[in-house]
mmCIF file of C-alpha atoms in Angstrom:
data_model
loop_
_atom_site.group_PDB
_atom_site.id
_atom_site.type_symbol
_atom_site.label_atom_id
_atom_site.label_comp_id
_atom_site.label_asym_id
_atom_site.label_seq_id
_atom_site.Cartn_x
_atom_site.Cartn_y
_atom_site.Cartn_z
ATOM 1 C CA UNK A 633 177.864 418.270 24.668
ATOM 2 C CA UNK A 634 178.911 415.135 25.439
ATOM 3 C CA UNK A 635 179.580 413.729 21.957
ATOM 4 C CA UNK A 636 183.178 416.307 22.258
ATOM 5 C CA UNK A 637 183.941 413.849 25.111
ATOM 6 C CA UNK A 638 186.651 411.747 23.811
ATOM 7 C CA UNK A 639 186.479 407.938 22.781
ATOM 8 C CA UNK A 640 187.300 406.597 26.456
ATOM 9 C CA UNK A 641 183.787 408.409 27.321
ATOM 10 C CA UNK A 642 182.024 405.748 24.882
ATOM 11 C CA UNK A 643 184.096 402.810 25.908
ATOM 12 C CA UNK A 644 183.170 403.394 29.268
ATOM 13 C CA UNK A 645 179.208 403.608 28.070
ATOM 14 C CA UNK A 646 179.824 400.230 26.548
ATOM 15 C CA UNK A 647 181.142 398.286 29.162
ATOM 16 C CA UNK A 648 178.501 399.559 31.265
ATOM 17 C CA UNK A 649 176.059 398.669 28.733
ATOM 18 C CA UNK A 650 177.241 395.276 28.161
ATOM 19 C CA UNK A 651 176.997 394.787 32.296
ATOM 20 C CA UNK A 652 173.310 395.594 32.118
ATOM 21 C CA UNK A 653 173.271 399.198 33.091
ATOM 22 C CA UNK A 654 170.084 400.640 31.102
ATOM 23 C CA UNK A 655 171.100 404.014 31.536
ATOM 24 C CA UNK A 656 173.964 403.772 29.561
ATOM 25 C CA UNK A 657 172.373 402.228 26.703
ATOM 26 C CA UNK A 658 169.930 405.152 26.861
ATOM 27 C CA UNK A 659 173.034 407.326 25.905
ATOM 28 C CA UNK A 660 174.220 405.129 23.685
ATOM 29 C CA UNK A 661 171.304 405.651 21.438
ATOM 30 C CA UNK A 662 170.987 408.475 21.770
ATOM 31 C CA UNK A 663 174.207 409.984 20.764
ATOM 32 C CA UNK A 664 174.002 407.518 18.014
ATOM 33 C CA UNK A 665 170.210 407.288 16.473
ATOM 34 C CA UNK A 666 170.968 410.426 14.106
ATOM 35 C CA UNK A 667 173.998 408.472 12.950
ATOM 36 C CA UNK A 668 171.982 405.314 12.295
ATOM 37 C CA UNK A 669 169.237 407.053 10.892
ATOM 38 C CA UNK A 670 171.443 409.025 8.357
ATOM 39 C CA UNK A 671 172.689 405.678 7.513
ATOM 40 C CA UNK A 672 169.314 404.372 6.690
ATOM 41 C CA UNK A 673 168.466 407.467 4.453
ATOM 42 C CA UNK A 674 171.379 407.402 2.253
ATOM 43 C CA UNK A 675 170.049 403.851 0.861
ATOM 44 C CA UNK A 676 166.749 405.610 0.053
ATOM 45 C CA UNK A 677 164.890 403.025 2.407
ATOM 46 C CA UNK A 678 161.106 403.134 1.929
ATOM 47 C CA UNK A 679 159.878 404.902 5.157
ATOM 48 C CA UNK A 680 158.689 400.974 6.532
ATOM 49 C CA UNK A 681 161.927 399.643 5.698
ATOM 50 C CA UNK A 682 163.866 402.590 7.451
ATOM 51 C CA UNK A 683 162.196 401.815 10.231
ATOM 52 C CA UNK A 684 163.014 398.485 10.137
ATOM 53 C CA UNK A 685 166.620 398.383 9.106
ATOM 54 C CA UNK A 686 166.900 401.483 11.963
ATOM 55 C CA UNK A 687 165.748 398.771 14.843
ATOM 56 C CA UNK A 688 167.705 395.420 13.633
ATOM 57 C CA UNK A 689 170.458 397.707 13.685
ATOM 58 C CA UNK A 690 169.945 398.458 17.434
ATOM 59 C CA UNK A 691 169.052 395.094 18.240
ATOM 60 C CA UNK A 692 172.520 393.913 16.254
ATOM 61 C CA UNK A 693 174.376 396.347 18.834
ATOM 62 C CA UNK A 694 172.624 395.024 22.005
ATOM 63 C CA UNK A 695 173.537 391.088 21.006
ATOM 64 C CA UNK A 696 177.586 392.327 20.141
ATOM 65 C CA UNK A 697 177.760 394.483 23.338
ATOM 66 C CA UNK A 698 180.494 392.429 24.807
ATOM 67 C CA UNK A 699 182.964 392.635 21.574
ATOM 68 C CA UNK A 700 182.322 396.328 20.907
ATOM 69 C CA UNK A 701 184.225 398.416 23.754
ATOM 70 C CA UNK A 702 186.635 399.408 21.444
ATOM 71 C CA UNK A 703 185.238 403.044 19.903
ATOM 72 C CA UNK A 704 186.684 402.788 16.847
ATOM 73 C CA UNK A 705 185.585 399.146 16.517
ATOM 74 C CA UNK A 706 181.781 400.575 17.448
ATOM 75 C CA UNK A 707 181.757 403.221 14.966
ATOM 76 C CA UNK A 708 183.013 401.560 11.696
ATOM 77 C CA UNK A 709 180.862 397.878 13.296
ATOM 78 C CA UNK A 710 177.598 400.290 13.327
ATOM 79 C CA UNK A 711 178.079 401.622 10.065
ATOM 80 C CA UNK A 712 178.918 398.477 8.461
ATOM 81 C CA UNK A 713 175.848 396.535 9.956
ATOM 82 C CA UNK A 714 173.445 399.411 9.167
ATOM 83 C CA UNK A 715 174.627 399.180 5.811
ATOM 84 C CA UNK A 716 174.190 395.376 5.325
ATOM 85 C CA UNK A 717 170.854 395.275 6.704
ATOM 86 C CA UNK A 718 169.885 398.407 4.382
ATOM 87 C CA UNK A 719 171.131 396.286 1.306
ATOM 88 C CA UNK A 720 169.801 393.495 2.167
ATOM 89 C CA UNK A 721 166.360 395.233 2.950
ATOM 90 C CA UNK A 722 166.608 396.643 -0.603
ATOM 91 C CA UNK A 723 167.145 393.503 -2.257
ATOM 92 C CA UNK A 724 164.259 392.129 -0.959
ATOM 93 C CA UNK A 725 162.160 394.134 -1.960
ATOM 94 C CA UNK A 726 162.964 394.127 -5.177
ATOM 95 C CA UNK A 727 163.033 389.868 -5.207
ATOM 96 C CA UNK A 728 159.363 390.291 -4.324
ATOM 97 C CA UNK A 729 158.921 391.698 -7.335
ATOM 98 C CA UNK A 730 157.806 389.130 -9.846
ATOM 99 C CA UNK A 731 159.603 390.546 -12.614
ATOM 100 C CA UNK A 732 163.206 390.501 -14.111
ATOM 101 C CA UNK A 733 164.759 392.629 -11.709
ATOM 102 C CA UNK A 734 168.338 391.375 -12.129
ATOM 103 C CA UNK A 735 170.568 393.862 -13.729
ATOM 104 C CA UNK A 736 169.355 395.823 -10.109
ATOM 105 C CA UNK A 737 170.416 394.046 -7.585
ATOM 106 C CA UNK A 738 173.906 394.840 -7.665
ATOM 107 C CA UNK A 739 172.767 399.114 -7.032
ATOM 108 C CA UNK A 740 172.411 400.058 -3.721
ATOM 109 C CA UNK A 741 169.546 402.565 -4.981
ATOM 110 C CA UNK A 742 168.681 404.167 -8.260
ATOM 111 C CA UNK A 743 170.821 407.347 -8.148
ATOM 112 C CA UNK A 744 167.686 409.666 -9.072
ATOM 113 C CA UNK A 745 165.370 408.368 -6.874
ATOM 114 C CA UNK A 746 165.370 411.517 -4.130
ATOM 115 C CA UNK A 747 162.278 412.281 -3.339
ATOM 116 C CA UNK A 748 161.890 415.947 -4.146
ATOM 117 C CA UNK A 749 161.524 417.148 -0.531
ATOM 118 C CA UNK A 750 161.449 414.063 1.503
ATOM 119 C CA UNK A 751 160.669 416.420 4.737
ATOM 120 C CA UNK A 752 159.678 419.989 5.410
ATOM 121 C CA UNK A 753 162.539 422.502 5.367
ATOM 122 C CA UNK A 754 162.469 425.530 7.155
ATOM 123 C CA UNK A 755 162.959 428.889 5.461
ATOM 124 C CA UNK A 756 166.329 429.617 7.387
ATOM 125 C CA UNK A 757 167.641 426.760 6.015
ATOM 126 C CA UNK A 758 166.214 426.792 1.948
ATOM 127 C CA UNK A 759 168.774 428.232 0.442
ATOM 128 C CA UNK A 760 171.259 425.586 2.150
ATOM 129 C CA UNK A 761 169.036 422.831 1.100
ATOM 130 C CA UNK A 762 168.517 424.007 -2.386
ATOM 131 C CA UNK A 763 172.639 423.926 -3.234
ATOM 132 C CA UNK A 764 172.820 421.123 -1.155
ATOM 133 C CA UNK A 765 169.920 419.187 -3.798
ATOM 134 C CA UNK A 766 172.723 420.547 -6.601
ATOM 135 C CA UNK A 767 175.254 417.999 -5.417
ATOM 136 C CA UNK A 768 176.210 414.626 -6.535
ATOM 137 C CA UNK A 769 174.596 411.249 -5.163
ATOM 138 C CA UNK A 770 177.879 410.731 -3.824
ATOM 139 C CA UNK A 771 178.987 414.025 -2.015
ATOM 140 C CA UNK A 772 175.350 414.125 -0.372
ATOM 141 C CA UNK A 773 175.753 410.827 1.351
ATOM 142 C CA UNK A 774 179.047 411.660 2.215
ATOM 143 C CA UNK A 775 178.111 414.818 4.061
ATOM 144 C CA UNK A 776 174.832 413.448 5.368
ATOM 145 C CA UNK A 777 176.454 410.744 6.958
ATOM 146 C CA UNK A 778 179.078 412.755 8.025
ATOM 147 C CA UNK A 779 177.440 416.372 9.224
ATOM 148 C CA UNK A 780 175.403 414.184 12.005
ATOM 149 C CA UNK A 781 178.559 413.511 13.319
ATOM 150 C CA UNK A 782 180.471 416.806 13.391
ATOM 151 C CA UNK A 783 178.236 417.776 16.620
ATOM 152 C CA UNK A 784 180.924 419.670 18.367
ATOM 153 C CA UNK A 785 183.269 416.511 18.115
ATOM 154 C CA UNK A 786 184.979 414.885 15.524
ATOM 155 C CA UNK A 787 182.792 412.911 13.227
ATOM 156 C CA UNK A 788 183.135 409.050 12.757
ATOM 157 C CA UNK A 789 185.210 408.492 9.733
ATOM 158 C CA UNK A 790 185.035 405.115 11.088
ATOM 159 C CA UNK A 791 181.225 405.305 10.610
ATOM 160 C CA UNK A 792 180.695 406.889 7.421
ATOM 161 C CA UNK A 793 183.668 404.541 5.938
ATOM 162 C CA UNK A 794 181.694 401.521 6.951
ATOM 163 C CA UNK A 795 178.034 402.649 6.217
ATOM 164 C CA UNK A 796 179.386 404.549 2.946
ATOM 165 C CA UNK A 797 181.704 400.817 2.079
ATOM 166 C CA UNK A 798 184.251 403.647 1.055
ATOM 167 C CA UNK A 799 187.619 403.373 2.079
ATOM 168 C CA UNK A 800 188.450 405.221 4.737
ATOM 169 C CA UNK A 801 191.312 407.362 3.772
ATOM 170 C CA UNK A 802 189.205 408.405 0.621
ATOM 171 C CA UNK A 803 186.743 410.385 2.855
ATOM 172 C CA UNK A 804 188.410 413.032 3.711
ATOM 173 C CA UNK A 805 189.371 414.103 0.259
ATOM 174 C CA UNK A 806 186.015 413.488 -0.777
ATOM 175 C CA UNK A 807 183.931 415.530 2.275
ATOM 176 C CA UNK A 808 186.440 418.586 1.205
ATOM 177 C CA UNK A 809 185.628 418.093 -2.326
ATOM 178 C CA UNK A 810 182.328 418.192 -2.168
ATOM 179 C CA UNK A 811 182.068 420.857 0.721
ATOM 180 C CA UNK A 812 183.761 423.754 -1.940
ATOM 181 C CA UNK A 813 181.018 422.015 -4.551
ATOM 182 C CA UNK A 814 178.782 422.985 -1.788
ATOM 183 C CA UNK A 815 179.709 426.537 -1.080
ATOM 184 C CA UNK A 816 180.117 426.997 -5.212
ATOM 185 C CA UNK A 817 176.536 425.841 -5.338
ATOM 186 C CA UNK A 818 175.326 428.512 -2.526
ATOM 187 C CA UNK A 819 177.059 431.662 -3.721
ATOM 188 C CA UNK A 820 175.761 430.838 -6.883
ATOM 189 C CA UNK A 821 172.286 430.217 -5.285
ATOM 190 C CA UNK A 822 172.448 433.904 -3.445
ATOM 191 C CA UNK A 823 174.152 435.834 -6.040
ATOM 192 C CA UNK A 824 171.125 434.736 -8.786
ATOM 193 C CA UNK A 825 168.570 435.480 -5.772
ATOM 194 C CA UNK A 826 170.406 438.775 -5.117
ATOM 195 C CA UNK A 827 170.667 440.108 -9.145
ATOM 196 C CA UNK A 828 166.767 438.805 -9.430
ATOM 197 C CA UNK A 829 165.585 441.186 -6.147
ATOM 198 C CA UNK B 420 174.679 436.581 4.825
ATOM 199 C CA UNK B 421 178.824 436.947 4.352
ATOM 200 C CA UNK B 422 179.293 433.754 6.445
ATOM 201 C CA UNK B 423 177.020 432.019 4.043
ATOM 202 C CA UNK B 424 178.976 432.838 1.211
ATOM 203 C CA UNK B 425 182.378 432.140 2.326
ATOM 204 C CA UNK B 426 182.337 429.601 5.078
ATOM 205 C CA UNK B 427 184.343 427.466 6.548
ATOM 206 C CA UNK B 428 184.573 423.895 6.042
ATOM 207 C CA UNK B 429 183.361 423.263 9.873
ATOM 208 C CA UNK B 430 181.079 425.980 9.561
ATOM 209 C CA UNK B 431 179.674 425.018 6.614
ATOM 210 C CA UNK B 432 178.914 421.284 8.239
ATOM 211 C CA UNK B 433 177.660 422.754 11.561
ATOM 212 C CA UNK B 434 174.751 424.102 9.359
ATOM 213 C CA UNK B 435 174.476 421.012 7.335
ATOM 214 C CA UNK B 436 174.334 419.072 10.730
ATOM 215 C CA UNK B 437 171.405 421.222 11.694
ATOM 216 C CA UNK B 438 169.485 421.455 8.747
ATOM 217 C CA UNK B 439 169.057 417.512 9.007
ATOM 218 C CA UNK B 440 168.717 417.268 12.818
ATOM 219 C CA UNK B 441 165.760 419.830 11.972
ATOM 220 C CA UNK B 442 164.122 418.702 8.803
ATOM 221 C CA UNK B 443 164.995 414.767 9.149
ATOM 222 C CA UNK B 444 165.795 413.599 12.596
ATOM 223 C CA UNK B 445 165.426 409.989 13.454
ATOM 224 C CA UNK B 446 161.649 409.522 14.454
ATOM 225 C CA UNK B 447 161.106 409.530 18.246
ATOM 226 C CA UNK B 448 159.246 406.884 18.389
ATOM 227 C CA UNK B 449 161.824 404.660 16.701
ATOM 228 C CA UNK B 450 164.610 405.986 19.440
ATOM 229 C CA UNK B 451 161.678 405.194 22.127
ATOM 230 C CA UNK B 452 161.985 401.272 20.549
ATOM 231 C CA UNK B 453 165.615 401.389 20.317
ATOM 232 C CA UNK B 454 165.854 402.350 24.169
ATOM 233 C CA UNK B 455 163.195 399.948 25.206
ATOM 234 C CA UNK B 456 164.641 396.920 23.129
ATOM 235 C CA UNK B 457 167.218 397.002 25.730
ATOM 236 C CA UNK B 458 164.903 394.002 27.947
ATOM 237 C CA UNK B 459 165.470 392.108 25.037
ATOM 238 C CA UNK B 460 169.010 390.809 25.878
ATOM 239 C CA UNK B 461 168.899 387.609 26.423
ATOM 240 C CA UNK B 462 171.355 386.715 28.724
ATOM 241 C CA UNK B 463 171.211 383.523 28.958
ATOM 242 C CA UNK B 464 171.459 381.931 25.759
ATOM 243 C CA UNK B 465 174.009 380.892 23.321
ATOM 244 C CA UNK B 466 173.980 382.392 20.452
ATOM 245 C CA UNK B 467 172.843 381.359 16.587
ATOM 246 C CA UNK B 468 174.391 383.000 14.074
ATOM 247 C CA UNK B 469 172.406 383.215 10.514
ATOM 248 C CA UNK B 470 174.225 380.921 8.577
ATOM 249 C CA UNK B 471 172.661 380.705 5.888
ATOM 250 C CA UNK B 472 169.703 382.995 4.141
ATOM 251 C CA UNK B 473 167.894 381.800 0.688
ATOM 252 C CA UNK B 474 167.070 385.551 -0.076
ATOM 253 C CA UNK B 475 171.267 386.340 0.392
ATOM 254 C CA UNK B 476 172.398 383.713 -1.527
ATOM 255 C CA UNK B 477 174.833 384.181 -4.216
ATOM 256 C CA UNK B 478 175.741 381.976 -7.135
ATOM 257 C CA UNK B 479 174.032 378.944 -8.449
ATOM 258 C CA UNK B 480 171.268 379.010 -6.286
ATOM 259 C CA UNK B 481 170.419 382.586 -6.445
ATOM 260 C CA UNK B 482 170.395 382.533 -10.307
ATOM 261 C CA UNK B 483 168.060 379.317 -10.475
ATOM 262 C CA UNK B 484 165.925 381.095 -8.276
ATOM 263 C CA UNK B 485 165.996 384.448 -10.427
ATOM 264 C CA UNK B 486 165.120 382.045 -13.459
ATOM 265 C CA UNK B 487 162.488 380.483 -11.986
ATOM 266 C CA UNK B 488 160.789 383.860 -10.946
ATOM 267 C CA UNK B 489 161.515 385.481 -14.796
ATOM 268 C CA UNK B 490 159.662 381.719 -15.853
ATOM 269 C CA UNK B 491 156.849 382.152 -14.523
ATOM 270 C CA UNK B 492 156.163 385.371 -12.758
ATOM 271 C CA UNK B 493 152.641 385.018 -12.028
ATOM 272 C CA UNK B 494 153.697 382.742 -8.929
ATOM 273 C CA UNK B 495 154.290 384.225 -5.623
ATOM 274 C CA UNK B 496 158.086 384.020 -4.779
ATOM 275 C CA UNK B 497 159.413 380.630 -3.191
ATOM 276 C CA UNK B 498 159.550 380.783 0.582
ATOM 277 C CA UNK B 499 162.558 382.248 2.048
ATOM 278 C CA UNK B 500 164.890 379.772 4.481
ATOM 279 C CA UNK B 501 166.936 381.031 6.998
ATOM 280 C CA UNK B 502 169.455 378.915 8.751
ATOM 281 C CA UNK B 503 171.180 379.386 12.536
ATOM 282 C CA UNK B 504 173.269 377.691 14.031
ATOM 283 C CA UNK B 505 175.663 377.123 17.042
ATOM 284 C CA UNK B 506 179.379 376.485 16.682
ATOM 285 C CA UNK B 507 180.185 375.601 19.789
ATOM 286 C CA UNK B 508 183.994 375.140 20.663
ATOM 287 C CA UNK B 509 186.068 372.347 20.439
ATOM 288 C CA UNK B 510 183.491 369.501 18.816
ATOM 289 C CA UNK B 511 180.583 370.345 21.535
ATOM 290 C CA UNK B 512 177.326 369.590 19.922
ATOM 291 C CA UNK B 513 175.740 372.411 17.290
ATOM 292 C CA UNK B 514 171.959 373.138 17.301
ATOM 293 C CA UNK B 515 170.392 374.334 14.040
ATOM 294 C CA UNK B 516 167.347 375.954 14.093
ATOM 295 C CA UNK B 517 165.760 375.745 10.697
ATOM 296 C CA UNK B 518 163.148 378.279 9.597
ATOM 297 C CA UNK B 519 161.012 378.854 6.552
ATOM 298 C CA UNK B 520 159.298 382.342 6.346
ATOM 299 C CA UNK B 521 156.173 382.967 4.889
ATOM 300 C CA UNK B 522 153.994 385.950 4.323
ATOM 301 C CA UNK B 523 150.463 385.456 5.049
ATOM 302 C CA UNK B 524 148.722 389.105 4.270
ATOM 303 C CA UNK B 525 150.389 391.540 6.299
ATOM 304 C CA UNK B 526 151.873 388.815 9.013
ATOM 305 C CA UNK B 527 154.548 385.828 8.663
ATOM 306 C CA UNK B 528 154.612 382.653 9.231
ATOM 307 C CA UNK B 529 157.364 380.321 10.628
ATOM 308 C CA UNK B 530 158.150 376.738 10.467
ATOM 309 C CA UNK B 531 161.073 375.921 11.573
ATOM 310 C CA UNK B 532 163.072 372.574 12.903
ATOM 311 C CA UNK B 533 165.800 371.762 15.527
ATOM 312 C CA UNK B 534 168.361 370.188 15.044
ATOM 313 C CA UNK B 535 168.967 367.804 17.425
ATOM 314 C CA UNK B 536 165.359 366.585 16.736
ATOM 315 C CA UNK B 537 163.440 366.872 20.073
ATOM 316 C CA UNK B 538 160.663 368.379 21.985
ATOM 317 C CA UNK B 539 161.656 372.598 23.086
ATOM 318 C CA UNK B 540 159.911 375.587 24.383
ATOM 319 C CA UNK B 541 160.419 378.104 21.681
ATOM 320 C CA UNK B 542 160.084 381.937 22.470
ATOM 321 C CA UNK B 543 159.368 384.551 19.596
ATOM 322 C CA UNK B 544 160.774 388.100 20.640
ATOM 323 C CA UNK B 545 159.989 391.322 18.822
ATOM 324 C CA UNK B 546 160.747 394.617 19.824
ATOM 325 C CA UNK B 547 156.748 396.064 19.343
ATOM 326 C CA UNK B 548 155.207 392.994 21.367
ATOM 327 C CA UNK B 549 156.084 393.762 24.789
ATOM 328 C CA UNK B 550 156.324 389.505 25.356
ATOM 329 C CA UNK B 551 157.419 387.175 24.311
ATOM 330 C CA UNK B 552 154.966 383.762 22.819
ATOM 331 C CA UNK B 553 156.085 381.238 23.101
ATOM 332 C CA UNK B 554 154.977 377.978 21.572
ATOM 333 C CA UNK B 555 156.252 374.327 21.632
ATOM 334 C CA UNK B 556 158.277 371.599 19.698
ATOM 335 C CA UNK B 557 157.099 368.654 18.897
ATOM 336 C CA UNK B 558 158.830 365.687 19.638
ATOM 337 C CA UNK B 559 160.457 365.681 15.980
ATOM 338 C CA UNK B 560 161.431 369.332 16.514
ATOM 339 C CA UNK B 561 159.035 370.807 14.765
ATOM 340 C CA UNK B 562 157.285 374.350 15.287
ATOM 341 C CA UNK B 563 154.887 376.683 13.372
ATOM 342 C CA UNK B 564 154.622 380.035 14.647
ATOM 343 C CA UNK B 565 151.984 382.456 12.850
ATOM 344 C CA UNK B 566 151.425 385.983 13.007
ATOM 345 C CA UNK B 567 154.924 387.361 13.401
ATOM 346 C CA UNK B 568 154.529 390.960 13.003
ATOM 347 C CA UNK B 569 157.179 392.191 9.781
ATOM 348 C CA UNK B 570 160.248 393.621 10.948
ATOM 349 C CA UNK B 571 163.380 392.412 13.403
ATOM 350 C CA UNK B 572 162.761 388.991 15.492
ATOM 351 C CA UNK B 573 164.469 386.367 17.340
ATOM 352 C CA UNK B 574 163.622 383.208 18.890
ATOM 353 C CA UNK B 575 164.727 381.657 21.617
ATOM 354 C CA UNK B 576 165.217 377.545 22.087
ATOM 355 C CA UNK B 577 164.688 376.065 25.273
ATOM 356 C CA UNK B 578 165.259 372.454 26.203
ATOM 357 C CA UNK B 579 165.353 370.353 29.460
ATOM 358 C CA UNK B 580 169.664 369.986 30.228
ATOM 359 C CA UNK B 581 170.779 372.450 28.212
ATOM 360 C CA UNK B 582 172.092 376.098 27.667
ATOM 361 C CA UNK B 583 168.863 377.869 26.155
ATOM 362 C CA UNK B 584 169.600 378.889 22.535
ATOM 363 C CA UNK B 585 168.912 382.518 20.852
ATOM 364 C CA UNK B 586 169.212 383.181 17.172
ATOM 365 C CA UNK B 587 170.442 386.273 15.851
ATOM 366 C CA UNK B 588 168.289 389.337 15.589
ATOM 367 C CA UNK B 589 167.037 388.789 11.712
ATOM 368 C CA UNK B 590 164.825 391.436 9.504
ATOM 369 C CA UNK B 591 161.162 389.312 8.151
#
């Protein structure tokens, strides 16, 4: 896969990007669209807004080719934009709201506002999903954000620091934290399943 | 079922990773428009950056505006100005392109102004309208551009003499 390739692989998609080669850009979105898209989900964008906040986020990257060759610069950059536009996406639509709406605009998203199951999960992977709903707000964007990237490479602390506005030296603690919540969570899952058979 | 129980901490993401690329992956036909938006470079043009945006503003202005809207909340929110402009280096002339967005049923509207006044081709660009409309200036610098579909756009200034101008890509 050709996310394990390391960073001098993406630099080398950039520049060639930035002089007009459309292939390149191809790959560029495509080894990054699950990133940006995980972005967008973690701010519990309405599905028109995702949408939204998922292109201006591509068309951000296209006007900053030239000052984005630098990998680490294009990870924590992509994250960071995504995560502007998402807020800012948010606040707007609560402005439009013709009520006192205040005391919200300073939260990113109401912290219960998950939809229940915001897309169909297969059997294989319920009992995954169902410790995985257990978890904190916090440790579920963390690992959303980050899982996309862990695609037989290293993932994008860069990224997830910059989408997450977390610092950066904090994730790491935090992803193993909430990974052993995560496995508590599951073999508490199976054992119940397994004394209720 | 012992590797689900005691895991890994890469393992344990590997399945996380692949529960989300199958249950939530980006939608196609968003990656499709992300791919394809790549004609919309303008190479070109100098570059606007959003100065200035009534619905990001902080302080004074953003609380008169809340209190007006907790006043009287039967009227439909003030229009929302967006400001871009050129800083050009060392003292060479900025252009502002002012723009006031309004919704009108499911579409926008914009009326903007240059700044300098003065006649222009102006280009809308949107990544679901495969071109670009264009529509002119008046001699004052004036434009009014309807039915802009909701979502990312950009327009693009072009004047007789000098380097076309293209705002940043901006969410309306």
């Amino acid at each position: 896969m050709s996310d394990s390739e390391p960073d001098a692989d993406m630099a080398v998609l950039v520049g060639k990007a930035a002089g007009g080669d459309a292939a390149a850009w191809d790959e560029i979105v495509r080894r990054y669209s699950g990133r940006v898209w995980a972005v967008c989900r973690v701010h519990r964008l309405s599905p028109a807004d995702a949408a939204d906040v998922f292109q201006q986020t591509w068309l951000r990257v296209l006007e900053n080719l030239d000052s984005l060759r630098d990998p680490a610069k294009f990870g924590a950059w992509i994250g960071t934009t995504c995560r502007n536009e998402a807020l800012a996406a948010i606040r707007r639509a609560r402005r439009a709201q013709p009520v006192d709406t205040a005391w919200l605009l300073d939260r990113p998203g109401d912290p219960d506002d998950d939809p229940e199951l915001p897309f169909l999960v297969a059997d294989r992977d319920a009992e995954l999903w169902q410790a995985f709903r257990q978890l904190s707000r916090r440790c579920r964007d963390v690992l959303r954000v980050l899982v996309v990237e862990a695609e037989g490479g290293r993932p994008s602390y860069e990224l997830a620091a910059g989408a997450l506005g977390m610092p950066i030296g904090s994730l790491g603690p935090t992803r193993g934290r909430c990974l052993g919540q995560l496995r508590r969570f599951l073999t508490e899952g199976i054992q119940a399943a397994g004394g209720g058979s | 079922m012992n590797d689900a129980i005691e895991p890994t901490d890469e393992r344990l993401l590997t399945r996380l990773g692949e529960l989300f690329g199958r249950a939530d992956p980006p939608p196609a036909d968003a990656v499709e428009l992300a791919r394809q938006s790549f004609v919309l470079r303008t190479l070109d043009a100098d570059l606007a950056a959003l100065v200035e945006d009534s619905e990001e503003a902080t302080g004074d202005a953003a609380v008169h505006r809340q209190a007006m809207a907790v006043r009287d909340p039967g009227t439909a929110p003030q229009p929302r100005q967006l400001t871009f402009q050129v800083i050009g280096p060392h003292g060479r002339d900025e252009v502002v392109i002012a723009v006031q967005v309004e919704s009108v049923g499911p579409r926008r509207r914009l009326t903007g102004h240059l700044a300098p006044q003065g006649p222009a081709r102006i280009e809308v660009r949107q990544p679901a309208v495969p071109q670009p409309r264009r529509v002119d200036a008046d001699g004052r610098g004036l434009f009014v551009i309807d039915d802009v579909l909701p979502g990312p756009m950009s327009l693009t200034c072009r004047r007789a003499g000098v380097a076309p101008v293209a705002t940043q890509w901006t969410l309306v």
